[in-house]
Amino acid sequence: MPIFRLSDVKYSYLKRFTALDGVNLEIHAGESVVFLGANGCGKSTMLKLLNGLIFPASGEIRAFGEVLNEPLLEKNEFRRFFRSRVGFIFQHSDIQLFCPTVFEELAFGPLQLDLPEPEVRDRVEELLRMLGIEHLADRSPLHLSGGEKKRVAIASVLAMNPEVLLLDEPTNGLDPRTQRWLVDLVTELSRAGKTIITATHDLSMVDEIATRVVVISEDHRIAVEGAPQVILADLDLLLQANLISERPYAHAHLHYPWHRHEHSHGKTPAFHDHPHSELKSGQ
Amino acid sequence: MIPAWLKQANPEHRPHADAAQGGRKGFLEKTIQGSASFLEETVLTDSYAGRTGLLQLLEPRCKLIIILILIVAVSLCRSPWLVWGVYLLTLIFAAASRIEISFFLKRVWLFVPIFAMLIILPALFNVVTPGVPLWVVFRLHASHSFGPYHIPAEIAVTQEGVRSALLFVGRVAASVALAVLLTLTTSWHRLFMALRGLKVPALFVLTVAMAYRYIFLLVGIVTDMHMARKSRTLRYLSTGGEQRWVAGRIGYLFRKSFQMSQDVHDAMLSRGFNGEFTSLAIPKPGSFDYFCCALTLLLCCALLCVDRRIATW
C-alpha cells in the first residue's frame, strides 16, 4: 500500500488561480521523490496537500490508506498519528521557528508526543550534536543566520522522528557548504529508511537525493515522472518545464572557449572542461 | 551520525478513522481561516471594479466627489423617508453597476444593524425621547426623577423615538451603502489616484497605499506561520498556550514589519527618493464625468429643498 495516493487532485488559490490540475500519483515508503518544476508550478502546494494543511478542491488524497480531509485531521487520534509521521520543512525557516530558544524549539514536538522529559532532553541533545548546533541551544531562533535557522528547522522536525519528510526548496538561500551538508543529511536519512519528498527547481541536487523525479509543468500538471538520470538527460523536457535556459551563463563564453565547472558524477566532485561546441549542442 | 531512535520506526499506531475522537477548532484556527477568507473576499471585490457598469464608467475622482456630495446630503437630510429614498437609490446604482444585490445587502447590513441599532435602541423609548407613546413596554408604580433625568411611570416606545431611529439607521445605511459602492466599483489603485487628484498630500496617499499592499503580505506571513505550527501540532493547545503562541507571533510580526519598513525606505532611497514624492500625471475627467457631478449636485440641492419643505409642513 502506498503512503500517499493522489487521484485527479485539483487545487486553486482563492478559487481563481490554479495551482494543481488533475494530479495522479503514488508515493511508496522508503522512496525519495523530487518534485521538479519552475516557480509557481504548484510544487509547494503539492507538499502542503500531502501534509494535510490544505485540501483538494476536487479529487482525493489517501494517506496511510485513509482519505485525507479536514474532518479526519480534526480527530485527535488521527491527527496525532499523521502529524508525528509526516514532517514538513518549510522553505522559509523563519515562519517555522516560534519558540523562545533553539532547545525549546527542538523539544516542542517530542513533548507533544508525551515522551518523558529525560528522553526529550536526550533526543534534543543528540540532534543538536548531529546537526552541529550545540552552541546555539540557548539562542533565540530569531537571531540566527539563514543556514543556522535551516538546521534548527530541520532538527525541530526530525525531533518527532517522522517517517515521511517533506522539504520545500531546501537549498534556497543557503551557502554552498550548507547546501552540501543538507544534501548529505538527506541522503543519510533516505538510507536510514525515511521517505523523502522534496520540491525544488535546483537541478544540482536531484541526482544525488532522488530515486524518482516528478516534473510538474507550468500548466500545473505532471509532465513526466521517472528515474533522475533519465529525466536530467532529457534537455528538451527540462527546457519545456522552464528548469533550464537555452542560454545559461552566456557571460562565461565571452572569455573562454570552454566551460569549467564542478560535477559530481559518480558522487565524486571533480572539475571538467566542456568544449564550447558541446555546450552549444546542449550537453 | 544519525541517532538510533531516528532510524527506528515511529511507534505511533494508526487509529481507525471511524474510531478516532473528534477534536475542536481553537479560536486561533478560526481567526486564521477568517483572515484567509478576507483575502478571498478582497480578490472577489476587485473583480467588481473590472466589470462594465454605471459607476465603473465614472472617473474615480468624480466618483469620489459624487459619493461625498451624496453622503453630505444624507447627513443634512432630516426626513427619514428621503434618507431611505437615497438608500433605495444606492440599490439601483448597485444593480446598474452589475453588483449582485444579495452580496451588496450583506456587505452593507453586516455592520449597520450591529452598531447603529445598538446605539439607537435607547432612543426609541420615552426615557430618552419624550413624545406620543406608540407601545407601552411596562409600567412602574410612579415616575422617578434623578437630578435632570426623569423616568415616567409608563415606559413606552414613542412616535418621535421611532422617527429618530429610522432617521439614524437610514443615514448610517445610506452612507455605508455609498461608501461600499465606491470601494466595490473602484480598484484600490484608482481610488488612491483619485485621492491624489483631490490634492490629498502625495506622501500620505503613498503611505496608505503601501500599508494596504503590506497588509496582504503580513496576512500571508501569518497564514504561513500558522500552517508551519499546524504541521507540527499533534494536539490542540490550551487557550493559554494558544494565547502565548499568538503573543510570540505578534512580537515577531512587529519586528518583521519594522525591519521591512526600514528595508522599504532604504530601497526607496536607493532609487533616488529624497523625501518629496513625485507621481505620474492623473488622467483628466471627461464631459460625462462633469455632467454626472453637476447632476448629483443639482439633485442633492433639490433633495435638501424638499426636505426643508417637509420639515415646515
Coordinates of C-alpha atoms in Angstrom, one line a residue:
Chain A
M1 CA 0.0 0.0 0.0
P2 CA 1.4 3.4 -0.9
I3 CA 1.9 6.0 1.8
F4 CA 0.2 8.6 -0.5
R5 CA -2.1 8.1 -3.4
L6 CA -3.4 11.1 -5.2
S7 CA -6.3 10.7 -7.6
D8 CA -7.2 13.5 -10.0
V9 CA -6.3 16.2 -7.4
K10 CA -7.1 19.8 -8.3
Y11 CA -6.4 22.8 -6.2
S12 CA -6.7 26.5 -6.8
Y13 CA -5.9 29.5 -4.7
L14 CA -8.8 32.0 -3.9
K15 CA -10.9 29.8 -6.2
R16 CA -9.2 31.6 -9.2
F17 CA -5.6 30.7 -9.6
T18 CA -5.0 27.1 -10.5
A19 CA -2.1 25.5 -8.6
L20 CA -2.6 21.9 -9.5
D21 CA -4.7 20.4 -12.2
G22 CA -5.6 16.7 -12.3
V23 CA -2.7 15.2 -10.5
N24 CA -2.5 11.4 -10.2
L25 CA 0.4 10.0 -8.2
E26 CA 1.6 7.3 -5.8
I27 CA 4.4 7.6 -3.3
H28 CA 5.7 4.5 -1.5
A29 CA 7.5 4.0 1.7
G30 CA 11.3 4.5 1.5
E31 CA 11.2 6.4 -1.7
S32 CA 13.0 9.7 -2.3
V33 CA 10.8 11.6 -4.6
V34 CA 11.8 15.0 -6.0
F35 CA 9.1 17.3 -7.5
L36 CA 10.8 19.4 -10.1
G37 CA 9.2 22.5 -11.6
A38 CA 9.6 26.2 -12.3
N39 CA 8.4 28.9 -9.9
G40 CA 4.6 28.9 -9.4
C41 CA 4.0 25.5 -11.0
G42 CA 2.5 24.1 -7.8
K43 CA 5.3 22.2 -6.0
S44 CA 4.8 23.8 -2.7
T45 CA 1.1 23.4 -3.0
M46 CA 1.7 19.7 -3.5
L47 CA 3.7 19.5 -0.3
K48 CA 1.0 21.4 1.7
L49 CA -1.6 19.0 0.3
L50 CA 0.5 16.0 1.3
N51 CA 0.9 17.4 4.8
G52 CA -2.9 18.0 5.2
L53 CA -2.5 21.7 5.6
I54 CA -4.8 22.4 2.6
F55 CA -7.3 20.1 0.9
P56 CA -8.0 19.5 -2.7
A57 CA -10.8 21.4 -4.4
S58 CA -11.7 18.1 -6.2
G59 CA -10.1 14.7 -6.4
E60 CA -8.8 12.6 -3.5
I61 CA -5.7 12.2 -1.4
R62 CA -5.2 9.0 0.5
A63 CA -2.6 9.0 3.2
F64 CA -1.7 5.7 5.0
G65 CA -4.8 4.3 3.4
E66 CA -7.3 6.9 4.7
V67 CA -8.9 9.7 2.7
L68 CA -7.1 12.8 3.9
N69 CA -9.6 15.5 4.7
E70 CA -10.3 18.2 7.3
P71 CA -12.8 16.2 9.4
L72 CA -10.3 13.3 9.6
L73 CA -7.5 15.6 10.7
E74 CA -9.7 17.2 13.3
K75 CA -9.9 13.8 15.0
N76 CA -7.4 13.8 17.9
E77 CA -6.0 10.3 17.4
F78 CA -5.6 10.5 13.6
R79 CA -4.1 14.0 13.8
R80 CA -1.5 12.8 16.4
F81 CA -0.7 9.8 14.3
F82 CA -0.4 11.7 11.0
R83 CA 1.5 14.7 12.3
S84 CA 4.0 12.6 14.0
R85 CA 4.5 10.5 10.9
V86 CA 4.8 13.3 8.3
G87 CA 7.2 16.2 9.0
F88 CA 7.3 19.4 6.8
I89 CA 10.4 21.6 6.5
F90 CA 9.2 24.9 5.1
Q91 CA 11.1 27.0 2.6
H92 CA 11.4 30.0 4.9
S93 CA 12.7 28.7 8.2
D94 CA 11.6 32.0 9.9
I95 CA 8.0 31.1 9.9
Q96 CA 8.6 27.7 11.3
L97 CA 10.5 28.7 14.4
F98 CA 8.3 30.1 17.1
C99 CA 9.8 29.1 20.5
P100 CA 12.0 31.4 22.6
T101 CA 15.2 29.2 22.4
V102 CA 16.6 26.6 20.0
F103 CA 16.4 24.0 22.7
E104 CA 12.7 24.6 23.3
E105 CA 12.1 24.7 19.6
L106 CA 13.5 21.1 19.3
A107 CA 11.7 19.9 22.4
F108 CA 8.3 21.2 21.1
G109 CA 7.5 18.1 19.0
P110 CA 8.7 15.3 21.4
L111 CA 6.8 17.0 24.3
Q112 CA 3.6 16.8 22.3
L113 CA 4.3 13.1 21.7
D114 CA 4.2 12.9 25.6
L115 CA 7.7 11.5 25.8
P116 CA 9.2 11.6 29.3
E117 CA 11.3 14.7 29.9
P118 CA 14.6 13.0 30.2
E119 CA 14.1 11.3 26.9
V120 CA 13.1 14.6 25.3
R121 CA 16.3 16.2 26.6
D122 CA 18.4 13.2 25.3
R123 CA 16.7 13.4 21.9
V124 CA 17.2 17.2 21.7
E125 CA 20.9 17.0 22.7
E126 CA 21.6 14.2 20.2
L127 CA 20.0 16.2 17.4
L128 CA 22.0 19.3 18.4
R129 CA 25.2 17.3 18.2
M130 CA 24.1 15.6 14.9
L131 CA 23.4 18.9 13.2
G132 CA 26.4 20.6 14.8
I133 CA 24.3 23.3 16.5
E134 CA 25.1 22.6 20.2
H135 CA 26.4 26.1 20.6
L136 CA 23.0 27.5 19.5
A137 CA 20.9 25.7 22.1
D138 CA 20.2 28.7 24.3
R139 CA 20.0 31.2 21.5
S140 CA 16.8 32.7 20.2
P141 CA 16.0 31.4 16.7
L142 CA 15.3 35.0 15.6
H143 CA 18.9 35.9 15.8
L144 CA 20.4 33.1 13.8
S145 CA 21.8 33.2 10.3
G146 CA 19.9 31.7 7.4
G147 CA 21.9 28.4 7.4
E148 CA 21.6 28.1 11.2
K149 CA 17.9 28.7 11.0
K150 CA 17.6 25.9 8.4
R151 CA 19.5 23.5 10.6
V152 CA 17.2 24.3 13.6
A153 CA 14.1 24.0 11.4
I154 CA 15.2 20.5 10.2
A155 CA 16.2 19.5 13.7
S156 CA 12.8 20.6 15.1
V157 CA 11.0 18.3 12.6
L158 CA 13.4 15.4 13.0
A159 CA 12.9 15.5 16.7
M160 CA 9.5 13.9 16.1
N161 CA 11.1 11.1 14.2
P162 CA 8.7 11.3 11.2
E163 CA 8.5 8.5 8.7
V164 CA 8.0 11.0 5.9
L165 CA 9.9 14.2 5.4
L166 CA 8.6 16.9 3.1
L167 CA 11.2 19.5 2.1
D168 CA 10.2 22.7 0.3
E169 CA 13.1 24.3 -1.7
P170 CA 15.6 23.1 1.0
T171 CA 18.7 24.6 -0.6
N172 CA 17.1 28.0 -1.3
G173 CA 19.3 30.9 0.0
L174 CA 21.9 28.6 1.6
D175 CA 25.7 28.9 1.0
P176 CA 27.4 26.1 -0.9
R177 CA 28.8 24.5 2.2
T178 CA 25.4 24.3 3.9
Q179 CA 23.8 23.1 0.7
R180 CA 26.4 20.2 0.6
W181 CA 25.7 19.4 4.3
L182 CA 22.0 19.3 3.6
V183 CA 22.3 17.0 0.6
D184 CA 24.5 14.7 2.7
L185 CA 21.9 14.7 5.5
V186 CA 19.0 14.0 3.2
T187 CA 21.0 11.1 1.6
E188 CA 21.8 9.7 5.0
L189 CA 18.1 10.0 6.2
S190 CA 17.0 8.3 3.0
R191 CA 19.4 5.4 3.6
A192 CA 18.0 5.2 7.2
G193 CA 14.7 4.3 5.6
K194 CA 12.9 7.6 5.7
T195 CA 10.6 8.6 2.8
I196 CA 11.8 11.9 1.5
I197 CA 9.7 14.2 -0.7
T198 CA 11.4 17.3 -1.9
A199 CA 10.1 20.2 -4.0
T200 CA 12.8 22.1 -5.8
H201 CA 13.9 23.7 -9.0
D202 CA 17.6 23.2 -8.1
L203 CA 18.8 20.6 -10.5
S204 CA 22.3 20.2 -8.9
M205 CA 21.0 18.1 -6.0
V206 CA 18.4 16.0 -7.8
D207 CA 20.6 13.0 -9.0
E208 CA 22.1 12.7 -5.5
I209 CA 18.9 12.6 -3.5
A210 CA 16.2 11.3 -5.8
T211 CA 15.1 7.8 -6.6
R212 CA 12.3 9.2 -8.6
V213 CA 11.7 12.6 -10.2
V214 CA 8.3 14.0 -10.9
V215 CA 8.3 17.0 -13.3
I216 CA 5.4 19.5 -12.8
S217 CA 4.8 21.6 -15.9
E218 CA 3.9 25.2 -16.0
D219 CA 0.3 24.2 -16.7
H220 CA 0.2 22.6 -13.2
R221 CA 0.1 19.0 -14.3
I222 CA 2.5 16.2 -14.0
A223 CA 4.6 16.3 -17.2
V224 CA 6.6 13.2 -16.7
E225 CA 8.0 11.0 -13.9
G226 CA 10.9 8.7 -13.9
A227 CA 14.5 7.9 -12.8
P228 CA 16.6 11.0 -12.2
Q229 CA 19.2 10.1 -14.8
V230 CA 16.6 9.7 -17.5
I231 CA 14.8 13.0 -16.6
L232 CA 18.0 15.0 -16.3
A233 CA 19.3 13.8 -19.6
D234 CA 16.1 15.0 -21.4
L235 CA 17.1 18.6 -22.1
D236 CA 14.0 19.3 -24.2
L237 CA 11.8 18.3 -21.3
L238 CA 13.8 20.5 -18.9
L239 CA 13.6 23.4 -21.3
Q240 CA 9.9 22.9 -21.7
A241 CA 9.4 22.8 -17.9
N242 CA 11.4 26.0 -17.6
L243 CA 14.0 24.3 -15.5
I244 CA 17.0 25.2 -17.7
S245 CA 17.5 28.1 -20.0
E246 CA 18.7 27.9 -23.6
R247 CA 21.5 30.4 -22.9
P248 CA 22.9 29.5 -19.5
Y249 CA 25.9 31.6 -18.2
A250 CA 26.4 33.2 -21.6
H251 CA 28.9 35.6 -20.0
A252 CA 31.5 32.8 -19.4
H253 CA 31.7 32.0 -23.1
L254 CA 32.9 35.5 -23.9
H255 CA 36.2 34.7 -22.3
Y256 CA 36.8 31.0 -22.6
P257 CA 36.5 28.5 -25.5
W258 CA 35.4 26.0 -22.8
H259 CA 33.2 26.0 -19.8
R260 CA 34.6 24.8 -16.5
H261 CA 32.5 23.8 -13.5
E262 CA 32.2 21.3 -10.7
H263 CA 30.4 18.0 -11.4
S264 CA 29.6 15.1 -9.1
H265 CA 29.2 12.2 -11.5
G266 CA 29.7 9.0 -9.5
K267 CA 29.3 11.0 -6.3
T268 CA 32.9 12.3 -6.6
P269 CA 33.1 16.1 -7.1
A270 CA 35.6 16.9 -9.9
F271 CA 36.3 19.6 -12.4
H272 CA 35.5 19.0 -16.0
D273 CA 36.2 21.1 -19.1
H274 CA 33.4 21.1 -21.7
P275 CA 34.3 22.3 -25.2
H276 CA 32.2 25.3 -26.3
S277 CA 30.7 23.3 -29.2
E278 CA 29.5 20.6 -26.7
L279 CA 27.7 23.2 -24.6
K280 CA 26.0 24.7 -27.7
S281 CA 24.7 21.3 -28.6
G282 CA 23.2 21.2 -25.1
Q283 CA 25.4 18.6 -23.3
Chain B
M1 CA 25.8 10.3 12.5
I2 CA 22.1 9.6 12.8
P3 CA 21.0 8.6 16.3
A4 CA 19.5 5.1 16.8
W5 CA 16.0 6.4 17.7
L6 CA 15.8 8.2 14.4
K7 CA 16.4 5.0 12.5
Q8 CA 13.6 3.2 14.3
A9 CA 10.0 3.2 13.1
N10 CA 7.7 5.8 14.8
P11 CA 5.8 3.9 17.5
E12 CA 2.6 5.9 16.9
H13 CA -0.2 3.4 15.9
R14 CA -2.6 4.1 13.1
P15 CA -6.0 4.6 14.6
H16 CA -9.1 3.5 12.7
A17 CA -10.5 6.6 11.1
D18 CA -14.1 5.9 12.3
A19 CA -13.0 5.2 15.9
A20 CA -11.0 8.4 16.3
Q21 CA -12.4 11.0 18.6
G22 CA -13.3 14.5 17.3
G23 CA -11.2 17.5 18.3
R24 CA -12.2 21.1 18.5
K25 CA -11.1 24.1 16.5
G26 CA -9.5 26.8 18.6
F27 CA -10.0 30.5 18.3
L28 CA -6.7 30.7 16.5
E29 CA -7.7 28.3 13.8
K30 CA -11.0 30.2 13.3
T31 CA -9.2 33.6 13.2
I32 CA -6.6 32.4 10.6
Q33 CA -9.4 31.0 8.5
G34 CA -11.1 34.4 8.8
S35 CA -8.0 36.1 7.5
A36 CA -7.8 33.7 4.6
S37 CA -11.4 34.4 3.7
F38 CA -10.7 38.1 4.0
L39 CA -8.1 37.7 1.2
E40 CA -10.5 35.7 -0.9
E41 CA -13.2 38.3 -0.5
T42 CA -10.8 41.1 -1.4
V43 CA -9.9 39.3 -4.6
L44 CA -13.7 38.9 -5.3
T45 CA -14.3 42.6 -4.6
D46 CA -11.6 43.6 -7.0
S47 CA -13.5 41.7 -9.8
Y48 CA -16.5 44.1 -9.4
A49 CA -14.3 47.1 -10.2
G50 CA -13.4 45.5 -13.5
R51 CA -17.0 45.0 -14.7
T52 CA -18.7 47.2 -17.2
G53 CA -21.4 49.1 -15.2
L54 CA -22.6 52.6 -14.5
L55 CA -20.3 53.5 -11.6
Q56 CA -17.3 51.8 -13.2
L57 CA -17.7 54.2 -16.2
L58 CA -17.0 57.2 -14.0
E59 CA -13.6 58.7 -13.5
P60 CA -12.5 57.8 -9.9
R61 CA -12.0 61.5 -8.8
C62 CA -15.5 62.4 -10.0
K63 CA -17.0 59.3 -8.4
L64 CA -15.4 60.2 -5.1
I65 CA -16.8 63.7 -5.3
I66 CA -20.3 62.4 -6.2
I67 CA -20.2 59.9 -3.3
L68 CA -19.0 62.6 -0.9
I69 CA -21.8 65.0 -2.1
L70 CA -24.4 62.3 -1.5
I71 CA -23.1 61.4 1.9
V72 CA -23.2 65.1 3.0
A73 CA -26.7 65.5 1.6
V74 CA -27.8 62.4 3.5
S75 CA -26.3 63.8 6.7
L76 CA -28.2 67.1 6.3
C77 CA -31.5 65.5 5.4
R78 CA -34.0 65.5 8.3
S79 CA -36.7 63.4 6.7
P80 CA -36.3 59.6 7.2
W81 CA -38.3 59.0 4.1
L82 CA -35.9 60.9 1.9
V83 CA -32.9 59.3 3.5
W84 CA -34.4 55.9 2.9
G85 CA -35.1 57.1 -0.7
V86 CA -31.4 57.7 -1.1
Y87 CA -30.7 54.3 0.3
L88 CA -33.0 52.8 -2.4
L89 CA -31.1 54.8 -5.0
T90 CA -27.9 53.0 -3.9
L91 CA -29.6 49.7 -4.6
I92 CA -30.4 50.9 -8.1
F93 CA -26.8 52.1 -8.6
A94 CA -25.6 48.7 -7.4
A95 CA -27.8 46.8 -9.9
A96 CA -26.7 49.3 -12.7
S97 CA -23.1 48.6 -11.7
R98 CA -23.6 44.8 -12.1
I99 CA -23.1 44.1 -8.4
E100 CA -25.3 41.2 -7.1
I101 CA -27.9 42.8 -4.8
S102 CA -27.7 39.9 -2.3
F103 CA -23.9 40.5 -1.9
F104 CA -24.4 44.2 -1.7
L105 CA -27.1 43.9 1.0
K106 CA -25.0 41.5 3.0
R107 CA -22.0 43.8 2.8
V108 CA -23.9 46.9 4.0
W109 CA -26.2 45.3 6.6
L110 CA -23.4 43.2 8.2
F111 CA -22.2 46.3 10.1
V112 CA -25.2 48.6 10.2
P113 CA -27.5 46.6 12.5
I114 CA -24.7 45.8 14.9
F115 CA -23.5 49.3 15.6
A116 CA -26.3 51.7 14.5
M117 CA -29.2 49.7 16.0
L118 CA -27.5 49.1 19.3
I119 CA -26.7 52.8 19.6
I120 CA -30.2 53.9 18.7
L121 CA -32.1 51.4 20.8
P122 CA -32.5 53.5 24.0
A123 CA -33.7 56.5 21.8
L124 CA -36.8 54.5 20.9
F125 CA -38.2 54.9 24.5
N126 CA -39.7 57.9 26.2
V127 CA -37.0 57.8 28.8
V128 CA -34.7 59.3 26.2
T129 CA -37.1 60.7 23.5
P130 CA -40.3 62.0 25.0
G131 CA -43.3 62.0 22.8
V132 CA -46.5 60.3 21.8
P133 CA -46.5 56.7 23.1
L134 CA -46.9 54.0 20.5
W135 CA -46.4 50.9 22.6
V136 CA -46.2 50.7 26.4
V137 CA -43.5 48.2 27.3
F138 CA -44.1 48.2 31.1
R139 CA -45.5 50.3 33.9
L140 CA -43.8 51.5 37.1
H141 CA -45.7 52.4 40.3
A142 CA -44.7 56.0 39.9
S143 CA -42.5 58.3 38.0
H144 CA -39.0 59.0 39.3
S145 CA -36.6 61.9 38.9
F146 CA -32.8 61.8 39.3
G147 CA -31.5 65.3 39.0
P148 CA -32.1 66.3 35.4
Y149 CA -33.2 62.8 34.5
H150 CA -36.9 61.9 34.5
I151 CA -38.3 58.3 34.3
P152 CA -42.0 58.3 33.6
A153 CA -44.4 55.8 35.1
E154 CA -45.1 54.3 31.7
I155 CA -42.0 53.1 29.8
A156 CA -43.1 53.3 26.1
V157 CA -41.8 53.4 22.6
T158 CA -42.6 56.8 21.2
Q159 CA -43.5 58.0 17.8
E160 CA -40.6 60.5 17.9
G161 CA -38.3 57.8 19.1
V162 CA -39.2 55.6 16.1
R163 CA -38.7 58.6 13.8
S164 CA -35.3 59.3 15.2
A165 CA -34.3 55.7 15.0
L166 CA -35.5 55.4 11.4
L167 CA -33.6 58.6 10.5
F168 CA -30.4 57.5 12.3
V169 CA -30.3 54.0 10.9
G170 CA -31.3 55.3 7.4
R171 CA -28.4 57.8 7.4
V172 CA -25.9 55.1 8.5
A173 CA -27.3 52.6 6.0
A174 CA -27.2 55.1 3.1
S175 CA -23.7 56.4 4.0
V176 CA -22.3 52.9 4.4
A177 CA -24.0 51.8 1.1
L178 CA -22.5 54.7 -0.7
A179 CA -19.0 54.0 0.7
V180 CA -19.4 50.3 -0.2
L181 CA -20.5 51.3 -3.7
L182 CA -17.3 53.4 -4.1
T183 CA -14.9 50.7 -2.9
L184 CA -16.6 47.9 -4.8
T185 CA -16.6 49.8 -8.1
T186 CA -13.2 51.3 -7.9
S187 CA -9.9 49.4 -7.7
W188 CA -7.7 50.5 -4.8
H189 CA -5.1 51.7 -7.2
R190 CA -7.5 54.1 -8.9
L191 CA -9.0 55.2 -5.5
F192 CA -5.6 56.2 -4.3
M193 CA -5.1 58.0 -7.6
A194 CA -8.4 59.8 -7.0
L195 CA -7.2 61.0 -3.6
R196 CA -4.1 62.4 -5.1
G197 CA -6.2 64.2 -7.7
L198 CA -8.2 65.8 -4.9
K199 CA -5.0 67.3 -3.5
V200 CA -4.5 64.9 -0.6
P201 CA -0.7 65.0 0.0
A202 CA 1.0 62.5 -2.2
L203 CA 3.2 61.2 0.6
F204 CA 0.1 60.5 2.7
V205 CA -1.5 58.6 -0.2
L206 CA 1.7 56.7 -0.9
T207 CA 1.9 55.7 2.8
V208 CA -1.7 54.5 2.8
A209 CA -1.2 52.6 -0.5
M210 CA 1.9 50.9 0.8
A211 CA 0.2 50.0 4.1
Y212 CA -2.6 48.4 2.0
R213 CA -0.2 46.4 0.0
Y214 CA 1.8 45.2 3.1
I215 CA -1.4 44.1 4.9
F216 CA -1.6 41.4 2.4
L217 CA 2.0 40.4 2.8
L218 CA 1.6 40.3 6.5
V219 CA -1.6 38.3 6.3
G220 CA 0.3 35.8 4.1
I221 CA 3.1 35.5 6.7
V222 CA 0.5 34.9 9.5
T223 CA -1.2 32.2 7.4
D224 CA 2.2 30.5 6.7
M225 CA 3.3 30.7 10.3
H226 CA 0.0 29.1 11.3
M227 CA 0.5 26.3 8.8
A228 CA 4.0 25.7 10.0
R229 CA 2.8 25.2 13.5
K230 CA -0.2 23.2 12.5
S231 CA 2.1 20.9 10.7
R232 CA 3.9 20.1 14.0
T233 CA 0.8 20.2 16.2
L234 CA -0.3 16.8 17.4
R235 CA -2.9 18.1 19.8
Y236 CA -4.6 21.5 20.1
L237 CA -3.0 23.6 22.8
S238 CA -5.0 25.0 25.7
T239 CA -6.4 28.5 25.3
G240 CA -3.5 29.8 27.4
G241 CA -1.0 28.0 25.2
E242 CA -2.6 29.4 22.1
Q243 CA -2.5 32.9 23.6
R244 CA 1.2 32.6 24.4
W245 CA 1.9 31.5 20.8
V246 CA -0.2 34.4 19.4
A247 CA 1.7 36.8 21.7
G248 CA 5.1 35.5 20.5
R249 CA 4.0 35.7 16.9
I250 CA 2.7 39.3 17.3
G251 CA 6.1 40.2 18.6
Y252 CA 7.7 38.6 15.6
L253 CA 5.4 40.4 13.2
F254 CA 6.2 43.7 14.9
R255 CA 9.9 43.1 14.4
K256 CA 9.4 41.9 10.9
S257 CA 7.2 44.8 9.9
F258 CA 9.7 47.3 11.5
Q259 CA 12.6 45.7 9.7
M260 CA 10.6 45.6 6.4
S261 CA 9.7 49.3 6.8
Q262 CA 13.4 50.1 7.1
D263 CA 14.2 47.9 4.1
V264 CA 11.5 49.6 2.0
H265 CA 12.7 53.0 2.9
D266 CA 16.3 52.0 2.0
A267 CA 15.0 50.6 -1.3
M268 CA 13.3 53.9 -2.0
L269 CA 16.4 55.9 -1.1
S270 CA 18.5 53.8 -3.4
R271 CA 16.1 54.7 -6.2
G272 CA 16.5 58.4 -5.7
F273 CA 13.8 59.2 -3.2
N274 CA 14.6 62.4 -1.4
G275 CA 11.5 62.9 0.8
E276 CA 9.5 64.5 -1.9
F277 CA 7.2 62.2 -3.8
T278 CA 6.6 62.9 -7.5
S279 CA 3.9 61.0 -9.3
L280 CA 2.6 60.5 -12.8
A281 CA 0.0 62.9 -14.1
I282 CA -3.5 61.9 -13.3
P283 CA -5.9 61.4 -16.3
K284 CA -8.5 64.2 -16.6
P285 CA -12.2 63.6 -16.2
G286 CA -14.4 63.7 -19.4
S287 CA -17.6 65.6 -20.1
F288 CA -19.7 62.6 -18.9
D289 CA -18.0 62.8 -15.5
Y290 CA -18.6 66.6 -15.2
F291 CA -22.2 66.1 -16.2
C292 CA -22.7 63.4 -13.5
C293 CA -21.1 65.6 -10.9
A294 CA -23.3 68.6 -11.8
L295 CA -26.4 66.4 -11.9
T296 CA -25.6 64.9 -8.4
L297 CA -25.1 68.4 -7.0
L298 CA -28.4 69.6 -8.5
L299 CA -30.3 66.5 -7.2
C300 CA -28.9 66.9 -3.8
C301 CA -29.9 70.6 -3.7
A302 CA -33.4 69.6 -4.8
L303 CA -33.4 66.9 -2.1
L304 CA -32.5 69.3 0.6
C305 CA -35.1 71.9 -0.6
V306 CA -37.8 69.2 -0.5
D307 CA -36.5 68.1 3.0
R308 CA -36.9 71.7 4.3
R309 CA -40.4 71.9 2.8
I310 CA -41.5 68.7 4.5
A311 CA -40.0 70.0 7.8
T312 CA -42.0 73.2 7.6
W313 CA -45.4 71.4 6.9

